[in-house]
PDB file of C-alpha atoms in Angstrom:
ATOM      1  CA  ALA A 938      -9.083  -2.574  15.845  1.00 77.00           C
ATOM      2  CA  GLN A 939      -7.843   0.207  13.639  1.00 82.00           C
ATOM      3  CA  SER A 940      -9.457   1.649  10.531  1.00 91.00           C
ATOM      4  CA  VAL A 941      -8.731   4.388   8.035  1.00 95.00           C
ATOM      5  CA  THR A 942     -11.363   6.386   6.195  1.00 96.00           C
ATOM      6  CA  GLN A 943     -10.672   8.460   3.121  1.00 96.00           C
ATOM      7  CA  LEU A 944     -13.754  10.561   2.768  1.00 92.00           C
ATOM      8  CA  ASP A 945     -13.546  11.232  -0.964  1.00 95.00           C
ATOM      9  CA  SER A 946     -13.129   8.475  -3.513  1.00 95.00           C
ATOM     10  CA  GLN A 947     -12.526  10.966  -6.322  1.00 96.00           C
ATOM     11  CA  VAL A 948     -11.344  14.572  -6.320  1.00 98.00           C
ATOM     12  CA  PRO A 949     -11.321  16.517  -9.596  1.00 97.00           C
ATOM     13  CA  VAL A 950      -9.403  19.784  -9.588  1.00 97.00           C
ATOM     14  CA  PHE A 951      -8.019  22.251 -12.108  1.00 97.00           C
ATOM     15  CA  GLU A 952      -4.321  22.704 -12.635  1.00 97.00           C
ATOM     16  CA  GLU A 953      -2.669  25.234 -10.274  1.00 97.00           C
ATOM     17  CA  ALA A 954      -5.583  25.050  -7.820  1.00 98.00           C
ATOM     18  CA  PRO A 955      -5.050  23.956  -4.205  1.00 98.00           C
ATOM     19  CA  VAL A 956      -6.170  20.521  -3.110  1.00 98.00           C
ATOM     20  CA  GLU A 957      -6.888  18.741   0.161  1.00 98.00           C
ATOM     21  CA  LEU A 958      -7.339  14.983   0.407  1.00 98.00           C
ATOM     22  CA  ARG A 959      -8.988  13.970   3.632  1.00 98.00           C
ATOM     23  CA  CYS A 960      -8.039  11.085   5.899  1.00 98.00           C
ATOM     24  CA  ASN A 961      -9.461  10.106   9.275  1.00 97.00           C
ATOM     25  CA  TYR A 962      -8.442   7.132  11.361  1.00 96.00           C
ATOM     26  CA  SER A 963      -9.833   5.206  14.266  1.00 93.00           C
ATOM     27  CA  SER A 964      -7.538   3.580  16.786  1.00 87.00           C
ATOM     28  CA  SER A 965      -7.430   2.842  20.496  1.00 84.00           C
ATOM     29  CA  VAL A 966      -3.648   3.266  20.493  1.00 85.00           C
ATOM     30  CA  SER A 967      -1.233   5.759  19.013  1.00 86.00           C
ATOM     31  CA  VAL A 968      -0.333   5.262  15.381  1.00 89.00           C
ATOM     32  CA  TYR A 969       2.263   6.154  12.804  1.00 91.00           C
ATOM     33  CA  LEU A 970       0.645   7.809   9.776  1.00 94.00           C
ATOM     34  CA  PHE A 971       1.569   7.593   6.110  1.00 95.00           C
ATOM     35  CA  TRP A 972       0.488   8.875   2.726  1.00 97.00           C
ATOM     36  CA  TYR A 973       1.356   6.895  -0.396  1.00 97.00           C
ATOM     37  CA  VAL A 974       0.855   7.786  -4.065  1.00 97.00           C
ATOM     38  CA  GLN A 975       0.171   5.334  -6.881  1.00 96.00           C
ATOM     39  CA  TYR A 976       0.486   6.305 -10.533  1.00 94.00           C
ATOM     40  CA  PRO A 977      -1.454   4.159 -13.037  1.00 89.00           C
ATOM     41  CA  ASN A 978      -0.268   0.561 -13.216  1.00 85.00           C
ATOM     42  CA  GLN A 979       2.567   1.162 -10.786  1.00 91.00           C
ATOM     43  CA  GLY A 980       3.391   0.313  -7.199  1.00 93.00           C
ATOM     44  CA  LEU A 981       2.985   2.633  -4.234  1.00 95.00           C
ATOM     45  CA  GLN A 982       5.509   5.350  -3.409  1.00 95.00           C
ATOM     46  CA  LEU A 983       5.830   6.950   0.013  1.00 94.00           C
ATOM     47  CA  LEU A 984       4.860  10.637  -0.048  1.00 96.00           C
ATOM     48  CA  LEU A 985       5.334  11.473   3.618  1.00 95.00           C
ATOM     49  CA  LYS A 986       4.906  10.133   7.124  1.00 93.00           C
ATOM     50  CA  TYR A 987       4.177  11.351  10.631  1.00 93.00           C
ATOM     51  CA  LEU A 988       5.948   9.649  13.502  1.00 88.00           C
ATOM     52  CA  SER A 989       6.094  12.274  16.260  1.00 86.00           C
ATOM     53  CA  GLY A 990       6.989  15.912  16.858  1.00 87.00           C
ATOM     54  CA  SER A 991       5.769  18.728  14.630  1.00 89.00           C
ATOM     55  CA  THR A 992       2.277  18.046  13.409  1.00 91.00           C
ATOM     56  CA  LEU A 993       2.962  19.526   9.970  1.00 96.00           C
ATOM     57  CA  VAL A 994       5.042  17.213   7.818  1.00 96.00           C
ATOM     58  CA  LYS A 995       6.390  17.924   4.373  1.00 96.00           C
ATOM     59  CA  GLY A 996       6.865  15.293   1.725  1.00 94.00           C
ATOM     60  CA  ILE A 997       7.933  14.891  -1.840  1.00 93.00           C
ATOM     61  CA  ASN A 998       6.463  16.706  -4.847  1.00 93.00           C
ATOM     62  CA  GLY A 999       5.370  19.715  -2.743  1.00 96.00           C
ATOM     63  CA  PHE A1000       2.824  17.814  -0.642  1.00 97.00           C
ATOM     64  CA  GLU A1001       2.341  18.318   3.067  1.00 97.00           C
ATOM     65  CA  ALA A1002       0.042  16.857   5.714  1.00 98.00           C
ATOM     66  CA  GLU A1003      -1.090  17.919   9.139  1.00 96.00           C
ATOM     67  CA  PHE A1004      -1.707  15.550  12.008  1.00 95.00           C
ATOM     68  CA  ASN A1005      -4.614  16.503  14.238  1.00 95.00           C
ATOM     69  CA  LYS A1006      -4.818  14.205  17.239  1.00 92.00           C
ATOM     70  CA  SER A1007      -8.089  15.539  18.607  1.00 93.00           C
ATOM     71  CA  GLN A1008      -9.828  15.047  15.280  1.00 93.00           C
ATOM     72  CA  THR A1009      -7.859  11.865  14.451  1.00 95.00           C
ATOM     73  CA  SER A1010      -7.135  13.261  11.035  1.00 96.00           C
ATOM     74  CA  PHE A1011      -4.153  13.419   8.714  1.00 97.00           C
ATOM     75  CA  HIS A1012      -5.232  15.460   5.688  1.00 98.00           C
ATOM     76  CA  LEU A1013      -2.927  15.827   2.683  1.00 98.00           C
ATOM     77  CA  ARG A1014      -2.560  19.202   0.977  1.00 98.00           C
ATOM     78  CA  LYS A1015      -0.835  20.840  -1.941  1.00 98.00           C
ATOM     79  CA  PRO A1016      -1.126  24.574  -2.624  1.00 97.00           C
ATOM     80  CA  SER A1017      -0.914  24.270  -6.413  1.00 97.00           C
ATOM     81  CA  VAL A1018      -1.353  20.999  -8.298  1.00 97.00           C
ATOM     82  CA  HIS A1019       0.066  19.935 -11.634  1.00 97.00           C
ATOM     83  CA  ILE A1020      -1.233  17.580 -14.293  1.00 97.00           C
ATOM     84  CA  SER A1021       1.480  15.150 -13.200  1.00 96.00           C
ATOM     85  CA  ASP A1022      -0.122  14.870  -9.738  1.00 97.00           C
ATOM     86  CA  THR A1023      -2.960  12.851 -11.266  1.00 97.00           C
ATOM     87  CA  ALA A1024      -2.795   9.597  -9.339  1.00 97.00           C
ATOM     88  CA  GLU A1025      -4.420   7.632  -6.542  1.00 97.00           C
ATOM     89  CA  TYR A1026      -3.473   8.557  -3.002  1.00 97.00           C
ATOM     90  CA  PHE A1027      -3.633   6.216  -0.035  1.00 97.00           C
ATOM     91  CA  CYS A1028      -3.625   7.084   3.640  1.00 97.00           C
ATOM     92  CA  ALA A1029      -2.348   4.361   5.987  1.00 95.00           C
ATOM     93  CA  VAL A1030      -1.508   3.774   9.648  1.00 92.00           C
ATOM     94  CA  ILE A1031       0.660   1.421  11.679  1.00 89.00           C
ATOM     95  CA  PRO A1032      -0.454   1.005  15.309  1.00 84.00           C
ATOM     96  CA  MET A1033       2.339   1.451  17.822  1.00 80.00           C
ATOM     97  CA  ASN A1034       1.317  -1.628  19.791  1.00 69.00           C
ATOM     98  CA  TYR A1035       1.825  -3.812  16.741  1.00 57.00           C
ATOM     99  CA  GLY A1036       2.815  -6.958  18.603  1.00 57.00           C
ATOM    100  CA  GLY A1037       2.636  -9.976  16.363  1.00 53.00           C
ATOM    101  CA  SER A1038       1.632  -8.004  13.302  1.00 57.00           C
ATOM    102  CA  GLN A1039       4.588  -5.675  13.568  1.00 61.00           C
ATOM    103  CA  GLY A1040       4.778  -3.191  10.772  1.00 68.00           C
ATOM    104  CA  ASN A1041       1.479  -4.083   9.116  1.00 81.00           C
ATOM    105  CA  LEU A1042      -0.051  -1.121   7.334  1.00 88.00           C
ATOM    106  CA  ILE A1043      -3.779  -0.502   7.517  1.00 90.00           C
ATOM    107  CA  PHE A1044      -4.912   1.312   4.379  1.00 92.00           C
ATOM    108  CA  GLY A1045      -7.785   3.541   3.470  1.00 94.00           C
ATOM    109  CA  LYS A1046      -9.578   2.798   0.202  1.00 94.00           C
ATOM    110  CA  GLY A1047      -7.808   5.536  -1.689  1.00 95.00           C
ATOM    111  CA  THR A1048      -8.662   8.878  -3.311  1.00 97.00           C
ATOM    112  CA  LYS A1049      -8.256   9.370  -7.033  1.00 96.00           C
ATOM    113  CA  LEU A1050      -6.975  12.857  -7.766  1.00 97.00           C
ATOM    114  CA  SER A1051      -7.691  14.024 -11.288  1.00 97.00           C
ATOM    115  CA  VAL A1052      -6.001  17.263 -12.336  1.00 97.00           C
ATOM    116  CA  LYS A1053      -7.530  18.933 -15.378  1.00 96.00           C
ATOM    117  CA  PRO A1054      -5.923  21.593 -17.563  1.00 95.00           C
TER     118      PRO A1054
ATOM    119  CA  ASP B1276      20.049  -0.099  -7.014  1.00 61.00           C
ATOM    120  CA  GLY B1277      18.113  -1.462  -4.058  1.00 69.00           C
ATOM    121  CA  GLY B1278      14.493  -2.268  -4.534  1.00 93.00           C
ATOM    122  CA  ILE B1279      11.724  -4.768  -5.067  1.00 95.00           C
ATOM    123  CA  THR B1280      11.084  -6.520  -8.345  1.00 96.00           C
ATOM    124  CA  GLN B1281       7.920  -8.313  -9.357  1.00 96.00           C
ATOM    125  CA  SER B1282       7.573 -10.410 -12.444  1.00 91.00           C
ATOM    126  CA  PRO B1283       5.914 -10.591 -14.802  1.00 92.00           C
ATOM    127  CA  LYS B1284       4.198  -7.201 -15.156  1.00 93.00           C
ATOM    128  CA  TYR B1285       1.171  -8.788 -16.853  1.00 94.00           C
ATOM    129  CA  LEU B1286       0.045 -12.391 -16.511  1.00 94.00           C
ATOM    130  CA  PHE B1287      -2.771 -14.217 -18.233  1.00 93.00           C
ATOM    131  CA  ARG B1288      -4.115 -17.608 -17.178  1.00 91.00           C
ATOM    132  CA  LYS B1289      -7.021 -19.876 -17.852  1.00 91.00           C
ATOM    133  CA  GLU B1290      -9.479 -20.595 -15.095  1.00 90.00           C
ATOM    134  CA  GLY B1291      -8.551 -23.671 -13.073  1.00 90.00           C
ATOM    135  CA  GLN B1292      -4.791 -23.185 -13.356  1.00 91.00           C
ATOM    136  CA  ASN B1293      -2.498 -22.331 -10.480  1.00 93.00           C
ATOM    137  CA  VAL B1294      -0.147 -19.416 -11.100  1.00 95.00           C
ATOM    138  CA  THR B1295       2.874 -18.164  -9.157  1.00 96.00           C
ATOM    139  CA  LEU B1296       3.816 -14.496  -8.887  1.00 96.00           C
ATOM    140  CA  SER B1297       7.421 -13.623  -8.171  1.00 97.00           C
ATOM    141  CA  CYS B1298       8.669 -11.062  -5.645  1.00 97.00           C
ATOM    142  CA  GLU B1299      12.351 -10.405  -4.957  1.00 97.00           C
ATOM    143  CA  GLN B1300      13.962  -7.705  -2.813  1.00 97.00           C
ATOM    144  CA  ASN B1301      17.574  -6.674  -2.266  1.00 95.00           C
ATOM    145  CA  LEU B1302      16.893  -4.228   0.559  1.00 93.00           C
ATOM    146  CA  ASN B1303      17.926  -6.728   3.230  1.00 93.00           C
ATOM    147  CA  HIS B1304      14.446  -6.451   4.736  1.00 92.00           C
ATOM    148  CA  ASP B1305      13.208  -9.172   7.025  1.00 91.00           C
ATOM    149  CA  ALA B1306       9.479  -8.595   6.508  1.00 92.00           C
ATOM    150  CA  MET B1307       7.628  -9.083   3.233  1.00 94.00           C
ATOM    151  CA  TYR B1308       3.959  -8.685   2.305  1.00 95.00           C
ATOM    152  CA  TRP B1309       1.492  -9.499  -0.445  1.00 97.00           C
ATOM    153  CA  TYR B1310      -1.501  -7.276  -1.194  1.00 96.00           C
ATOM    154  CA  ARG B1311      -4.362  -7.530  -3.594  1.00 96.00           C
ATOM    155  CA  GLN B1312      -5.788  -4.348  -5.144  1.00 95.00           C
ATOM    156  CA  ASP B1313      -9.226  -4.097  -6.717  1.00 92.00           C
ATOM    157  CA  PRO B1314     -10.813  -0.864  -7.984  1.00 85.00           C
ATOM    158  CA  GLY B1315     -12.386   1.113  -5.146  1.00 81.00           C
ATOM    159  CA  GLN B1316     -11.302  -1.347  -2.456  1.00 84.00           C
ATOM    160  CA  GLY B1317      -7.832  -0.145  -1.631  1.00 87.00           C
ATOM    161  CA  LEU B1318      -5.180  -2.681  -0.673  1.00 92.00           C
ATOM    162  CA  ARG B1319      -6.033  -5.875   1.150  1.00 93.00           C
ATOM    163  CA  LEU B1320      -3.395  -7.974   2.881  1.00 93.00           C
ATOM    164  CA  ILE B1321      -3.104 -11.566   1.652  1.00 96.00           C
ATOM    165  CA  TYR B1322      -0.057 -12.928   3.506  1.00 96.00           C
ATOM    166  CA  TYR B1323       2.942 -11.563   5.330  1.00 94.00           C
ATOM    167  CA  SER B1324       6.223 -12.960   6.539  1.00 94.00           C
ATOM    168  CA  GLN B1325       8.421 -11.484   9.243  1.00 90.00           C
ATOM    169  CA  ILE B1326      11.279 -13.982   9.002  1.00 91.00           C
ATOM    170  CA  VAL B1327      12.466 -16.785   6.742  1.00 94.00           C
ATOM    171  CA  ASN B1328      10.435 -19.995   6.937  1.00 95.00           C
ATOM    172  CA  ASP B1329       7.560 -18.289   8.707  1.00 94.00           C
ATOM    173  CA  PHE B1330       4.462 -16.516   7.396  1.00 95.00           C
ATOM    174  CA  GLN B1331       0.991 -15.530   8.562  1.00 94.00           C
ATOM    175  CA  LYS B1332      -2.373 -15.162   6.875  1.00 95.00           C
ATOM    176  CA  GLY B1333      -3.675 -11.703   6.238  1.00 93.00           C
ATOM    177  CA  ASP B1334      -7.253 -10.626   5.745  1.00 91.00           C
ATOM    178  CA  ILE B1335      -7.956 -12.498   2.501  1.00 95.00           C
ATOM    179  CA  ALA B1336      -5.674 -15.574   2.453  1.00 96.00           C
ATOM    180  CA  GLU B1337      -8.222 -18.074   1.126  1.00 96.00           C
ATOM    181  CA  GLY B1338      -7.210 -19.437  -2.272  1.00 96.00           C
ATOM    182  CA  TYR B1339      -3.610 -18.250  -1.956  1.00 97.00           C
ATOM    183  CA  SER B1340      -0.383 -19.817  -0.720  1.00 97.00           C
ATOM    184  CA  VAL B1341       3.137 -18.499  -0.091  1.00 98.00           C
ATOM    185  CA  SER B1342       6.602 -19.689   0.824  1.00 97.00           C
ATOM    186  CA  ARG B1343       9.592 -17.923   2.361  1.00 97.00           C
ATOM    187  CA  GLU B1344      12.638 -20.100   1.842  1.00 97.00           C
ATOM    188  CA  LYS B1345      15.009 -17.175   1.324  1.00 96.00           C
ATOM    189  CA  LYS B1346      15.106 -13.728   2.858  1.00 96.00           C
ATOM    190  CA  GLU B1347      15.072 -12.106  -0.576  1.00 97.00           C
ATOM    191  CA  SER B1348      12.133 -13.982  -2.063  1.00 97.00           C
ATOM    192  CA  PHE B1349       8.427 -14.287  -1.215  1.00 98.00           C
ATOM    193  CA  PRO B1350       6.497 -15.922  -4.085  1.00 98.00           C
ATOM    194  CA  LEU B1351       2.698 -15.973  -4.093  1.00 97.00           C
ATOM    195  CA  THR B1352       0.703 -18.799  -5.667  1.00 97.00           C
ATOM    196  CA  VAL B1353      -2.838 -18.061  -6.744  1.00 96.00           C
ATOM    197  CA  THR B1354      -4.587 -21.403  -6.677  1.00 94.00           C
ATOM    198  CA  SER B1355      -7.622 -22.599  -8.582  1.00 90.00           C
ATOM    199  CA  ALA B1356      -9.546 -22.306  -5.300  1.00 89.00           C
ATOM    200  CA  GLN B1357      -9.408 -18.511  -5.489  1.00 89.00           C
ATOM    201  CA  LYS B1358     -12.850 -17.631  -6.808  1.00 89.00           C
ATOM    202  CA  ASN B1359     -12.053 -14.244  -8.300  1.00 91.00           C
ATOM    203  CA  PRO B1360      -8.307 -14.080  -8.975  1.00 94.00           C
ATOM    204  CA  THR B1361      -8.244 -11.270 -11.542  1.00 95.00           C
ATOM    205  CA  ALA B1362      -6.623  -8.309  -9.760  1.00 96.00           C
ATOM    206  CA  PHE B1363      -3.495  -6.217  -9.365  1.00 96.00           C
ATOM    207  CA  TYR B1364      -1.048  -7.830  -6.920  1.00 97.00           C
ATOM    208  CA  LEU B1365       1.513  -5.809  -4.988  1.00 96.00           C
ATOM    209  CA  CYS B1366       4.478  -7.067  -3.003  1.00 97.00           C
ATOM    210  CA  ALA B1367       6.117  -4.975  -0.273  1.00 95.00           C
ATOM    211  CA  SER B1368       8.890  -5.239   2.270  1.00 94.00           C
ATOM    212  CA  SER B1369       9.955  -3.491   5.446  1.00 90.00           C
ATOM    213  CA  SER B1370      12.654  -3.531   8.096  1.00 85.00           C
ATOM    214  CA  GLN B1371      11.680  -5.754  10.967  1.00 73.00           C
ATOM    215  CA  GLY B1372      11.751  -3.802  14.189  1.00 67.00           C
ATOM    216  CA  VAL B1373      11.459  -0.454  12.397  1.00 70.00           C
ATOM    217  CA  PRO B1374       7.764  -0.165  11.552  1.00 67.00           C
ATOM    218  CA  ALA B1375       8.013   3.617  11.473  1.00 72.00           C
ATOM    219  CA  GLU B1376       9.831   3.344   8.144  1.00 77.00           C
ATOM    220  CA  GLY B1377       6.690   2.037   6.520  1.00 83.00           C
ATOM    221  CA  GLN B1378       6.822  -0.378   3.592  1.00 89.00           C
ATOM    222  CA  TYR B1379       8.511  -0.313   0.212  1.00 92.00           C
ATOM    223  CA  PHE B1380       6.448  -1.544  -2.725  1.00 95.00           C
ATOM    224  CA  GLY B1381       7.226  -3.355  -5.946  1.00 96.00           C
ATOM    225  CA  PRO B1382       5.747  -2.313  -9.324  1.00 95.00           C
ATOM    226  CA  GLY B1383       2.968  -4.912  -9.183  1.00 96.00           C
ATOM    227  CA  THR B1384       1.693  -7.776 -11.339  1.00 96.00           C
ATOM    228  CA  ARG B1385      -1.644  -7.542 -13.098  1.00 95.00           C
ATOM    229  CA  LEU B1386      -3.207 -11.002 -13.263  1.00 96.00           C
ATOM    230  CA  THR B1387      -6.068 -11.730 -15.622  1.00 95.00           C
ATOM    231  CA  VAL B1388      -7.833 -15.076 -15.430  1.00 93.00           C
ATOM    232  CA  THR B1389     -10.351 -16.007 -18.104  1.00 91.00           C
TER     233      THR B1389
END
């Protein structure tokens, strides 16, 4: 079985500071990795994804994430955050041996990023 | 514009009543999903459907029912058997056979049952 752990439920940070949101996963097979963002009372929007190749992936809104296979991690980073980045961020995986549950995302519980002026 | 629509945005019901949440997509996706979101619990899968006229239970299907009569539509009924129905409900879709694309989400419906 697969699982995703987001180590911090809440991350407060000041505007223009760097931020890292941590994500670790557990899986016996290779996975695709995703980060989604959710603004209050809205649906989820894809920030970025890792499928294969370069372990550093860049997404929208200046975010990037690095896949580390040995540590089974996929941490999300931004060098300088804005007030508008205040949202909840979800890490998710899709196992590559999906079989009958093809395409089903397995989510972490989310990290609420709060950017303060 | 292609996308997923959910209606209504907010829904209020009395305890004991069944209620149906709408989800429509024009992305030509084969697969559709329903999630429930509660504070601090992330997203939990209720039901999913990979093709028309077929669907499977997710992790928390008890008290819910779905139908998939058309490719574009995947309505969710919250029945009176659901013990704690107040939550934010999200619908999503994806291309069958292309899981690496991930899922596209609708704007959600917030259901309040009193």
